[in-house]
Short mmCIF file of N, CA and C in Angstrom, two decimals:
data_model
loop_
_atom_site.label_atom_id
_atom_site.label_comp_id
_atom_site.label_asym_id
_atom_site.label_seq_id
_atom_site.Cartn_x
_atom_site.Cartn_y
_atom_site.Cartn_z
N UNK A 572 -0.71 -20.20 -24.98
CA UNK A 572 -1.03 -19.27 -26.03
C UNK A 572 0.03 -18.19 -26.16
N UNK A 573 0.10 -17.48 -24.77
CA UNK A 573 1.52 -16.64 -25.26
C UNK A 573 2.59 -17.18 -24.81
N UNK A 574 3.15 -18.32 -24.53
CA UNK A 574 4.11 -19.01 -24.21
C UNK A 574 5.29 -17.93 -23.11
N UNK A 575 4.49 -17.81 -22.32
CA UNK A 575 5.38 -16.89 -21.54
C UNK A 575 5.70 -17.74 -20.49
N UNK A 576 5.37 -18.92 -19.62
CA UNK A 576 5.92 -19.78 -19.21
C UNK A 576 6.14 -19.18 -17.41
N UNK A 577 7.08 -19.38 -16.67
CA UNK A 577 7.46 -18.90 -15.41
C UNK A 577 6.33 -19.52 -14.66
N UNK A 578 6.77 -19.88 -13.57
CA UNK A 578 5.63 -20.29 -12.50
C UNK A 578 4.33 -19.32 -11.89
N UNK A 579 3.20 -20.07 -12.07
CA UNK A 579 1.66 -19.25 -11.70
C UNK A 579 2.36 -18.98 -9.58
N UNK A 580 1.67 -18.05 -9.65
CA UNK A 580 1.94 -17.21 -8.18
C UNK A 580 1.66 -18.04 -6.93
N UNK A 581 1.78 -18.57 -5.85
CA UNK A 581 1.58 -19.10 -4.82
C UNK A 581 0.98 -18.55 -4.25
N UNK A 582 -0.79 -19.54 -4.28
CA UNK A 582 -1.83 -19.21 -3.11
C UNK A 582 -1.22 -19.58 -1.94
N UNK A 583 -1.38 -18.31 -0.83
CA UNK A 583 -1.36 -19.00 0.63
C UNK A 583 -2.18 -20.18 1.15
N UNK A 584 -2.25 -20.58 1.24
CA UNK A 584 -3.50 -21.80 2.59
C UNK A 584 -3.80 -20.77 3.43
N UNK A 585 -5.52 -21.31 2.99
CA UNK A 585 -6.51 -19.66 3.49
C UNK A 585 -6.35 -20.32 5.62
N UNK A 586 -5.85 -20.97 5.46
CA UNK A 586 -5.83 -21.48 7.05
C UNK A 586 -4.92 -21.15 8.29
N UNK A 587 -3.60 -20.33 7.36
CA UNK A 587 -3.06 -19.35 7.86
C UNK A 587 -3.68 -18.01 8.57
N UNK A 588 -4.80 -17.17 7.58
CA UNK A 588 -5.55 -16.19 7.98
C UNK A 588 -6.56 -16.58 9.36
N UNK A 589 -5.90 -16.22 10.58
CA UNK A 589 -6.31 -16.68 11.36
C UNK A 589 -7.27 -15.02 12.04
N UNK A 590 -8.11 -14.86 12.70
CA UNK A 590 -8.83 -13.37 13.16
C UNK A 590 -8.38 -13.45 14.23
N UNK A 591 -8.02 -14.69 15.58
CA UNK A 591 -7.64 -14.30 16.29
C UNK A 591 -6.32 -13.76 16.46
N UNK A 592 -5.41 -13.60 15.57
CA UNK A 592 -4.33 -12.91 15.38
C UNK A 592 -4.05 -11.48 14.94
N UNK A 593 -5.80 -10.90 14.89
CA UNK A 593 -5.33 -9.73 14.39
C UNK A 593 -6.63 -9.01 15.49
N UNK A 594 -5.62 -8.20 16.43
CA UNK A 594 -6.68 -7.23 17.23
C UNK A 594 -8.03 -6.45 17.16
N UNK A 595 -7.34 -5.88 15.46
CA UNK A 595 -8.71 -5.01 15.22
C UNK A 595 -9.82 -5.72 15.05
N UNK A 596 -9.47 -6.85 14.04
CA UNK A 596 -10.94 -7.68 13.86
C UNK A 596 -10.99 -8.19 14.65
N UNK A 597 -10.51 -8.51 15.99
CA UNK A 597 -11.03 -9.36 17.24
C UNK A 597 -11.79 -8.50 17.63
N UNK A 598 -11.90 -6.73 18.04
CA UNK A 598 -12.46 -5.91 18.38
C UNK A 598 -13.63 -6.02 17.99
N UNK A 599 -13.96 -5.87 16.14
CA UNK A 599 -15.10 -5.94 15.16
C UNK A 599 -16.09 -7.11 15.58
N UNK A 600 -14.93 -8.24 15.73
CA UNK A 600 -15.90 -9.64 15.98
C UNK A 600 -16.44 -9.40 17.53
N UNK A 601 -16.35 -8.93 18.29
CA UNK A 601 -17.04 -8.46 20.19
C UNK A 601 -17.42 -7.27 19.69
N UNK A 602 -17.46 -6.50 18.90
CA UNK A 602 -18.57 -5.65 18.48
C UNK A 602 -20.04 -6.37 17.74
N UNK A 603 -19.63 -7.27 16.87
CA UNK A 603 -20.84 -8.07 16.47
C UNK A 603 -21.58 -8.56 17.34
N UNK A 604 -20.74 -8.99 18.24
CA UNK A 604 -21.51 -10.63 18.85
C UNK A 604 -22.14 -9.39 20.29
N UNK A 605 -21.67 -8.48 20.22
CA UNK A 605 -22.59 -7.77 21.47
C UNK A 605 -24.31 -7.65 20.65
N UNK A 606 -24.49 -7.32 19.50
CA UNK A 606 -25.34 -6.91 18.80
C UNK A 606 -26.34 -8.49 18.07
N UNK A 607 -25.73 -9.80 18.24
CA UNK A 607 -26.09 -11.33 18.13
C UNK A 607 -25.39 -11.88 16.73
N UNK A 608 -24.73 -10.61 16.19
CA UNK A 608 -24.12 -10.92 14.87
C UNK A 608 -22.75 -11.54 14.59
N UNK A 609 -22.40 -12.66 13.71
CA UNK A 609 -21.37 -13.10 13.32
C UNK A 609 -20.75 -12.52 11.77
N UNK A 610 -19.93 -12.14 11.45
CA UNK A 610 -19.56 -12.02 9.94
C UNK A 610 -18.66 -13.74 9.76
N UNK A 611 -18.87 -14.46 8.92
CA UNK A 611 -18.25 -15.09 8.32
C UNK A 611 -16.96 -15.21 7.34
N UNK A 612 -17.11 -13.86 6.96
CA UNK A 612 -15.83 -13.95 6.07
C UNK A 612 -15.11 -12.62 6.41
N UNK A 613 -15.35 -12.61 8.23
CA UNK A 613 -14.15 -11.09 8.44
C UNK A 613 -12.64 -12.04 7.98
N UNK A 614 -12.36 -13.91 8.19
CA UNK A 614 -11.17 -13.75 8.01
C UNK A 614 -10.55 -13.39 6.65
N UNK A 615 -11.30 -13.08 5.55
CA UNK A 615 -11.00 -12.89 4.31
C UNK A 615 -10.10 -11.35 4.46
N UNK A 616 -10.25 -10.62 5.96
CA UNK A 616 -9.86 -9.50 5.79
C UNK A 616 -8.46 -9.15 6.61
N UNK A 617 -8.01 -10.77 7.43
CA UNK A 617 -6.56 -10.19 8.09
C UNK A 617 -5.59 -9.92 7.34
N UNK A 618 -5.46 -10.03 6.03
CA UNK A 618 -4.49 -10.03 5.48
C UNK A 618 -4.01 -8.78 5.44
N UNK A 619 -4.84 -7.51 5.88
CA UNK A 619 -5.06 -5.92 5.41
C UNK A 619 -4.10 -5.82 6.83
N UNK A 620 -4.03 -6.64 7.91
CA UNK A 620 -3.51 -6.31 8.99
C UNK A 620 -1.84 -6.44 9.15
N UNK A 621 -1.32 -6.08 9.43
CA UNK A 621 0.57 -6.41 9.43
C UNK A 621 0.31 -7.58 10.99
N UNK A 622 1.17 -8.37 11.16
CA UNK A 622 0.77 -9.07 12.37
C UNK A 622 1.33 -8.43 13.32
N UNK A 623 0.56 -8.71 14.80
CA UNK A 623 0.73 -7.84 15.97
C UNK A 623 1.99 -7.74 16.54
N UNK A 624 2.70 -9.13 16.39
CA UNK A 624 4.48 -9.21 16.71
C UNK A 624 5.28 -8.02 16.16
N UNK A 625 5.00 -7.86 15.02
CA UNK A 625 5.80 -7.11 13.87
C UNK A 625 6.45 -5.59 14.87
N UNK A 626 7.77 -5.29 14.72
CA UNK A 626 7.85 -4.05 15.35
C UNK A 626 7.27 -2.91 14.67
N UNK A 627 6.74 -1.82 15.14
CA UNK A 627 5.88 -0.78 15.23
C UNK A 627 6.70 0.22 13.87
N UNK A 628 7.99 -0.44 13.57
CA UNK A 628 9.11 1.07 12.87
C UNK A 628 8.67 -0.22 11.30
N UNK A 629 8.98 -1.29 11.79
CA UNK A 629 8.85 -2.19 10.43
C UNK A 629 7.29 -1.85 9.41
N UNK A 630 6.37 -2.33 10.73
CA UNK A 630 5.09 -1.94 9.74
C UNK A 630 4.94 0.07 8.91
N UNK A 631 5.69 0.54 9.85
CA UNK A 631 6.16 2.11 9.15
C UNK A 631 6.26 2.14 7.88
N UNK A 632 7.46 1.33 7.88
CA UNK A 632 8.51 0.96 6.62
C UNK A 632 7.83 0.50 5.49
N UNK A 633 7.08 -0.67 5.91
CA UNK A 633 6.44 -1.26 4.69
C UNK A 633 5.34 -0.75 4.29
N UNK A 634 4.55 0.27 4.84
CA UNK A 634 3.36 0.97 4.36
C UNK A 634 3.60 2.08 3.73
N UNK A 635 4.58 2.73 4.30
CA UNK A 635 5.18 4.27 3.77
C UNK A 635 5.75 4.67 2.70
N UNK A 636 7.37 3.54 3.30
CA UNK A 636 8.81 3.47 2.18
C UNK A 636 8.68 2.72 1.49
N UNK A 637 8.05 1.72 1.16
CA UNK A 637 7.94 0.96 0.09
C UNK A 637 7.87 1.49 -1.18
N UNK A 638 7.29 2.61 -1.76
CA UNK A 638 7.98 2.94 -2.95
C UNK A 638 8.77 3.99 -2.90
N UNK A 639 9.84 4.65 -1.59
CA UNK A 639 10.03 6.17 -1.37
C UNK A 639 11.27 6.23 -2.39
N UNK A 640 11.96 4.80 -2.52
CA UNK A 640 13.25 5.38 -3.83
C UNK A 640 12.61 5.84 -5.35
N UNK A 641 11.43 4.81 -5.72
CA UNK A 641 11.11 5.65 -7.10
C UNK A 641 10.26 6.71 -6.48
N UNK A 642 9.74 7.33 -5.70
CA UNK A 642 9.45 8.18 -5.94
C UNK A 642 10.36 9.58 -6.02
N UNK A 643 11.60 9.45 -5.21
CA UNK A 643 11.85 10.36 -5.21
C UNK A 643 12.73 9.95 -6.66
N UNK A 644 13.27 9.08 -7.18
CA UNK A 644 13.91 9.54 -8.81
C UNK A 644 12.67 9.51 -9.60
N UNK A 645 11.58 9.85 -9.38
CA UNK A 645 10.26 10.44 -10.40
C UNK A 645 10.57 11.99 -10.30
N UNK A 646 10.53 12.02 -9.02
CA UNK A 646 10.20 13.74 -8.49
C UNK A 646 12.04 14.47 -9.15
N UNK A 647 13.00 13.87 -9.14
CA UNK A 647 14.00 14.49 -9.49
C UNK A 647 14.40 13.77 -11.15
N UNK A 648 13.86 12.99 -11.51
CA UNK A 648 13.32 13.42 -13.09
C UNK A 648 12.57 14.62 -13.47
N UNK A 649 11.55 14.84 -13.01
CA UNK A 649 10.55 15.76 -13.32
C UNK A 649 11.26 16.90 -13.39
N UNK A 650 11.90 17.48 -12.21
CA UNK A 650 12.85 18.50 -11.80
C UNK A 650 14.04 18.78 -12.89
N UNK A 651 14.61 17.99 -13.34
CA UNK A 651 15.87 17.69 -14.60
C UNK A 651 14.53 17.86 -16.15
N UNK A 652 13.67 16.99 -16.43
CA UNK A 652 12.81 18.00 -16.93
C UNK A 652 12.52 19.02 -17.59
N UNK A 653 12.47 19.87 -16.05
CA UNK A 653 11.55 20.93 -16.16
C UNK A 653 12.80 21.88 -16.49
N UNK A 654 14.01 21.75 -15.67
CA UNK A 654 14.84 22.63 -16.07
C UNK A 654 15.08 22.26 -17.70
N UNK A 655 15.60 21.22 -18.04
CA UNK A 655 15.73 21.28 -19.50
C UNK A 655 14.93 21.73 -20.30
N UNK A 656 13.41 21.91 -20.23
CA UNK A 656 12.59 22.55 -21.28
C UNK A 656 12.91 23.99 -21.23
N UNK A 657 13.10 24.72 -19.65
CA UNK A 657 12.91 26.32 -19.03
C UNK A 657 14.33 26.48 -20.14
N UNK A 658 15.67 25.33 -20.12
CA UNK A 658 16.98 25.77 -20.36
C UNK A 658 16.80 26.20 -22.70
N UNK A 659 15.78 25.17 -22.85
CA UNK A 659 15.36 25.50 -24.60
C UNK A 659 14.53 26.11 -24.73
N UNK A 660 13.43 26.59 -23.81
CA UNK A 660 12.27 27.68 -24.11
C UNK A 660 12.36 28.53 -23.04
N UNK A 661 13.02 29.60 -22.81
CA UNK A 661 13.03 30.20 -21.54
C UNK A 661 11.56 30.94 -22.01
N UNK A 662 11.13 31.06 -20.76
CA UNK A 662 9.76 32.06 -20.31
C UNK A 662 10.74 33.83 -21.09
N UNK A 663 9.87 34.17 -21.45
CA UNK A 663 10.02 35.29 -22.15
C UNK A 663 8.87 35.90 -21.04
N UNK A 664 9.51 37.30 -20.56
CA UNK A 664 9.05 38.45 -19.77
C UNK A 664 8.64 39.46 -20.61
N UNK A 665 7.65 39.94 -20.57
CA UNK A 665 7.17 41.31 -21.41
C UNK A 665 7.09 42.35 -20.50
N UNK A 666 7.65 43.27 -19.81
CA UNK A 666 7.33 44.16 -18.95
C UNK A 666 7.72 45.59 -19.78
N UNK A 667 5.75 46.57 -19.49
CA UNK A 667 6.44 47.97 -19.96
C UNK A 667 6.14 48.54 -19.42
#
């Protein structure tokens, strides 16, 4: 219909998402099972986890800096901006 074409996105194989690979929900899952409870679809939730190998500065990186270049050319747009409006409408002071 809109002929936009390009390849549809690649599902993972949900068989990758493994729980014993991710600490916290191993924790959650021996918190259940002390109480007689199973969740079934905690593995729907490792994906939220970075894996445990990963170094400690990397998962930093990818949670933090992942957008830190546009943000900072947002924040120094804004700044260029603000001076250009202050530089065609300066604030006018009334003091008597």
């Amino acid at each position: 219909m809109g002929g936009h074409g390009g390849e549809p996105p690649k599902i993972p194989d949900y068989r990758i998402y493994k729980v014993e690979n991710c600490p916290q929900l191993m924790k959650t899952q021996r918190m259940l099972a002390q109480h007689g409870l199973k969740d079934p679809w905690l593995r729907n939730e490792v994906w939220r986890y970075p894996p445990s190998s990963q170094n400690p500065f990397n998962a930093i990186k990818a949670v933090y800096l992942r957008k830190f270049k546009l943000g900072v050319a947002l924040a120094a747009l804004t700044i260029l901006g603000e001076i250009t409006y202050h530089h065609f409408y300066p604030e006018e002071h009334h003091h008597h």
